[in-house]
Amino acid sequence: MKLYFSPGACSLAPRIALIASGLPFDSERVNLRTKLTADGDDFRAINPKGYVPALALEDGHLLTESQVILQYVADQVPASALAPATGTFERYEVMEWLAWTSTELHKRFSPIFAPGASSDAKESAWAALAAPLTYVAGQIGDDGYLIGSSFTVADAYLFTVLNWVGFTSFSLDNWPALQAYHARIKTLPAVQEALRQEGLQ
């Protein structure tokens, strides 16, 4: 498999999952401004959506969208426990968190990173993140994960999105539970390796 990525982008979550699963994979960097891969190919010819992540499978199929790729990876290695078994209530909880993270957190960060965004626009976008950040801060389980007592792909996605705060002028100081969560997930071996591979460590 080949993961198309941009360092620190949402493609970090599938990289974490791939490493945690033990599945072999290659990766190729994409310049999201020029839409060219590290090999000089037009990324839009690979993924017409023009954004990462994209996971090219060995059989020639291509998967896009973080929450779909994360579940695909988890399902290839059920013993990894990166996602509960399909059809269980716990699996639907993971799906719920993936969808929520995508719509309520991921997309709300977009204006902060938009080229040419004004300080006022960024401040407004950050203010819009306050309510969902407060919500998720109150949902971290006693074991320090979103669901149950172990790390799942939902945590990989949430960690990735929270990690973006470090690339902004903002902080999670108002959400100590999220600061502690982010710091805890960051120590996991798969997360450490993913950050190292993307030059973020």
Short mmCIF file of C-alpha atoms in Angstrom, two decimals:
data_model
loop_
_atom_site.label_atom_id
_atom_site.label_comp_id
_atom_site.label_asym_id
_atom_site.label_seq_id
_atom_site.Cartn_x
_atom_site.Cartn_y
_atom_site.Cartn_z
CA MET A 1 0.00 0.00 0.00
CA LYS A 2 1.02 3.60 -0.47
CA LEU A 3 -0.13 6.48 1.71
CA TYR A 4 -0.16 9.90 0.09
CA PHE A 5 0.42 12.47 2.81
CA SER A 6 1.42 15.98 3.75
CA PRO A 7 3.38 16.34 7.02
CA GLY A 8 1.11 17.05 9.97
CA ALA A 9 -2.07 17.06 7.88
CA CYS A 10 -5.01 14.75 8.54
CA SER A 11 -3.05 12.01 6.75
CA LEU A 12 -1.08 11.67 10.00
CA ALA A 13 -4.00 9.72 11.48
CA PRO A 14 -3.90 6.92 8.88
CA ARG A 15 -0.11 6.78 9.24
CA ILE A 16 -0.51 6.25 12.98
CA ALA A 17 -3.06 3.50 12.33
CA LEU A 18 -0.90 1.81 9.69
CA ILE A 19 2.09 1.75 12.03
CA ALA A 20 -0.01 0.50 14.95
CA SER A 21 -1.50 -2.24 12.76
CA GLY A 22 1.88 -3.53 11.62
CA LEU A 23 0.81 -3.47 7.98
CA PRO A 24 3.62 -2.74 5.50
CA PHE A 25 3.21 0.46 3.53
CA ASP A 26 5.10 3.08 1.59
CA SER A 27 4.32 6.77 1.62
CA GLU A 28 4.72 9.65 -0.76
CA ARG A 29 4.61 13.31 0.15
CA VAL A 30 2.19 15.64 -1.62
CA ASN A 31 2.62 19.39 -1.97
CA LEU A 32 -0.91 20.58 -1.34
CA ARG A 33 -0.29 23.95 -2.98
CA THR A 34 1.16 22.71 -6.26
CA LYS A 35 -0.76 19.39 -6.17
CA LEU A 36 2.44 17.56 -7.11
CA THR A 37 3.79 14.43 -5.47
CA ALA A 38 7.41 14.07 -4.41
CA ASP A 39 7.97 12.17 -7.68
CA GLY A 40 6.61 15.13 -9.66
CA ASP A 41 3.31 13.50 -10.58
CA ASP A 42 0.04 15.41 -10.70
CA PHE A 43 -1.69 14.30 -7.51
CA ARG A 44 -5.08 15.17 -8.98
CA ALA A 45 -4.57 12.37 -11.50
CA ILE A 46 -4.25 10.02 -8.52
CA ASN A 47 -6.93 11.57 -6.33
CA PRO A 48 -9.21 14.01 -8.21
CA LYS A 49 -10.25 15.51 -4.87
CA GLY A 50 -6.74 16.96 -4.66
CA TYR A 51 -6.24 16.49 -0.96
CA VAL A 52 -4.74 13.96 1.42
CA PRO A 53 -4.99 11.33 2.71
CA ALA A 54 -5.24 8.86 -0.11
CA LEU A 55 -4.36 5.21 0.31
CA ALA A 56 -3.47 3.27 -2.83
CA LEU A 57 -4.18 -0.42 -2.29
CA GLU A 58 -2.19 -3.26 -3.77
CA ASP A 59 -5.12 -4.27 -6.00
CA GLY A 60 -5.21 -0.83 -7.64
CA HIS A 61 -8.12 0.61 -5.68
CA LEU A 62 -7.81 3.99 -4.00
CA LEU A 63 -9.38 4.99 -0.70
CA THR A 64 -9.77 8.59 0.43
CA GLU A 65 -11.24 10.34 3.50
CA SER A 66 -9.53 9.85 6.84
CA GLN A 67 -12.39 8.15 8.65
CA VAL A 68 -12.81 5.55 5.90
CA ILE A 69 -9.09 4.80 5.61
CA LEU A 70 -8.80 4.48 9.38
CA GLN A 71 -11.57 1.87 9.50
CA TYR A 72 -10.16 0.02 6.51
CA VAL A 73 -6.75 -0.26 8.17
CA ALA A 74 -8.28 -1.40 11.45
CA ASP A 75 -10.33 -4.07 9.69
CA GLN A 76 -7.27 -5.54 7.97
CA VAL A 77 -5.78 -6.50 11.34
CA PRO A 78 -8.63 -7.20 13.79
CA ALA A 79 -6.16 -8.38 16.42
CA SER A 80 -4.75 -4.86 16.58
CA ALA A 81 -7.98 -3.76 18.32
CA LEU A 82 -7.77 -0.42 16.50
CA ALA A 83 -11.53 -0.67 16.04
CA PRO A 84 -14.16 -2.96 17.58
CA ALA A 85 -15.72 -5.66 15.44
CA THR A 86 -18.12 -4.56 12.71
CA GLY A 87 -21.72 -4.68 13.86
CA THR A 88 -21.02 -4.18 17.54
CA PHE A 89 -22.30 -1.16 19.42
CA GLU A 90 -18.72 -0.21 20.24
CA ARG A 91 -17.92 -0.05 16.52
CA TYR A 92 -20.74 2.40 15.99
CA GLU A 93 -19.31 4.49 18.82
CA VAL A 94 -15.99 4.63 16.98
CA MET A 95 -17.80 5.61 13.78
CA GLU A 96 -19.69 8.29 15.68
CA TRP A 97 -16.46 9.80 17.03
CA LEU A 98 -14.80 9.70 13.62
CA ALA A 99 -17.74 11.50 12.04
CA TRP A 100 -17.94 14.04 14.87
CA THR A 101 -14.22 14.78 14.77
CA SER A 102 -14.43 15.30 11.02
CA THR A 103 -17.38 17.69 11.06
CA GLU A 104 -17.08 19.49 14.38
CA LEU A 105 -13.30 19.80 14.75
CA HIS A 106 -11.45 19.05 11.53
CA LYS A 107 -13.50 21.33 9.28
CA ARG A 108 -13.55 24.17 11.81
CA PHE A 109 -9.76 24.37 11.65
CA SER A 110 -9.79 25.06 7.91
CA PRO A 111 -10.23 28.86 8.16
CA ILE A 112 -7.26 29.07 10.53
CA PHE A 113 -4.96 27.57 7.90
CA ALA A 114 -6.55 29.23 4.88
CA PRO A 115 -3.95 31.14 2.80
CA GLY A 116 -4.26 34.86 3.41
CA ALA A 117 -6.68 34.48 6.32
CA SER A 118 -6.81 37.62 8.45
CA SER A 119 -6.15 37.63 12.18
CA ASP A 120 -9.82 38.39 12.77
CA ALA A 121 -10.88 35.42 10.64
CA LYS A 122 -8.54 33.13 12.54
CA GLU A 123 -9.77 34.44 15.89
CA SER A 124 -13.35 33.88 14.79
CA ALA A 125 -12.57 30.33 13.68
CA TRP A 126 -10.86 29.59 16.98
CA ALA A 127 -13.84 30.97 18.90
CA ALA A 128 -16.09 28.58 16.94
CA LEU A 129 -13.94 25.69 18.16
CA ALA A 130 -14.52 26.48 21.85
CA ALA A 131 -17.80 24.60 22.21
CA PRO A 132 -16.69 21.36 20.49
CA LEU A 133 -13.36 21.41 22.35
CA THR A 134 -15.24 21.78 25.63
CA TYR A 135 -17.53 18.93 24.67
CA VAL A 136 -14.78 16.47 23.79
CA ALA A 137 -12.76 17.47 26.85
CA GLY A 138 -15.64 16.20 28.97
CA GLN A 139 -15.88 12.93 27.05
CA ILE A 140 -12.39 11.52 27.59
CA GLY A 141 -12.83 8.27 29.46
CA ASP A 142 -11.33 7.35 32.81
CA ASP A 143 -8.74 5.24 30.98
CA GLY A 144 -7.64 8.25 28.95
CA TYR A 145 -9.18 7.22 25.61
CA LEU A 146 -12.33 8.15 23.73
CA ILE A 147 -13.79 4.65 23.87
CA GLY A 148 -13.07 1.89 26.35
CA SER A 149 -9.70 1.17 27.83
CA SER A 150 -7.49 1.15 24.75
CA PHE A 151 -6.34 3.24 21.81
CA THR A 152 -8.54 3.16 18.70
CA VAL A 153 -8.55 4.88 15.33
CA ALA A 154 -10.87 7.48 16.90
CA ASP A 155 -7.98 8.50 19.14
CA ALA A 156 -5.61 8.62 16.15
CA TYR A 157 -7.92 11.10 14.44
CA LEU A 158 -8.58 13.24 17.50
CA PHE A 159 -4.87 13.39 18.34
CA THR A 160 -4.07 14.50 14.79
CA VAL A 161 -6.59 17.33 14.87
CA LEU A 162 -5.54 18.49 18.34
CA ASN A 163 -1.94 18.44 17.14
CA TRP A 164 -2.78 21.26 14.73
CA VAL A 165 -3.09 23.68 17.63
CA GLY A 166 0.71 23.55 17.86
CA PHE A 167 0.93 25.10 14.38
CA THR A 168 -1.19 28.08 15.39
CA SER A 169 -0.91 31.02 17.77
CA PHE A 170 -3.58 29.44 19.97
CA SER A 171 -3.34 26.91 22.79
CA LEU A 172 -5.34 24.33 24.71
CA ASP A 173 -4.69 26.09 28.03
CA ASN A 174 -8.43 26.41 28.66
CA TRP A 175 -8.84 22.65 28.26
CA PRO A 176 -6.34 20.91 30.58
CA ALA A 177 -8.05 17.57 29.99
CA LEU A 178 -7.27 17.86 26.28
CA GLN A 179 -3.71 18.94 26.99
CA ALA A 180 -3.23 15.84 29.15
CA TYR A 181 -4.92 13.63 26.54
CA HIS A 182 -2.76 14.97 23.72
CA ALA A 183 0.42 14.54 25.77
CA ARG A 184 -0.55 10.99 26.75
CA ILE A 185 -1.41 9.85 23.21
CA LYS A 186 1.79 11.44 21.91
CA THR A 187 3.87 9.04 24.03
CA LEU A 188 2.45 5.93 22.33
CA PRO A 189 5.08 4.14 20.22
CA ALA A 190 3.03 4.21 17.00
CA VAL A 191 2.37 7.93 17.41
CA GLN A 192 6.02 8.65 18.15
CA GLU A 193 7.08 6.73 15.04
CA ALA A 194 4.48 8.46 12.87
CA LEU A 195 5.67 11.87 14.02
CA ARG A 196 9.26 10.84 13.38
CA GLN A 197 8.46 9.64 9.86
CA GLU A 198 6.82 12.98 9.04
CA GLY A 199 9.66 15.02 10.51
CA LEU A 200 7.47 16.35 13.31
CA GLN A 201 9.41 14.84 16.19
#
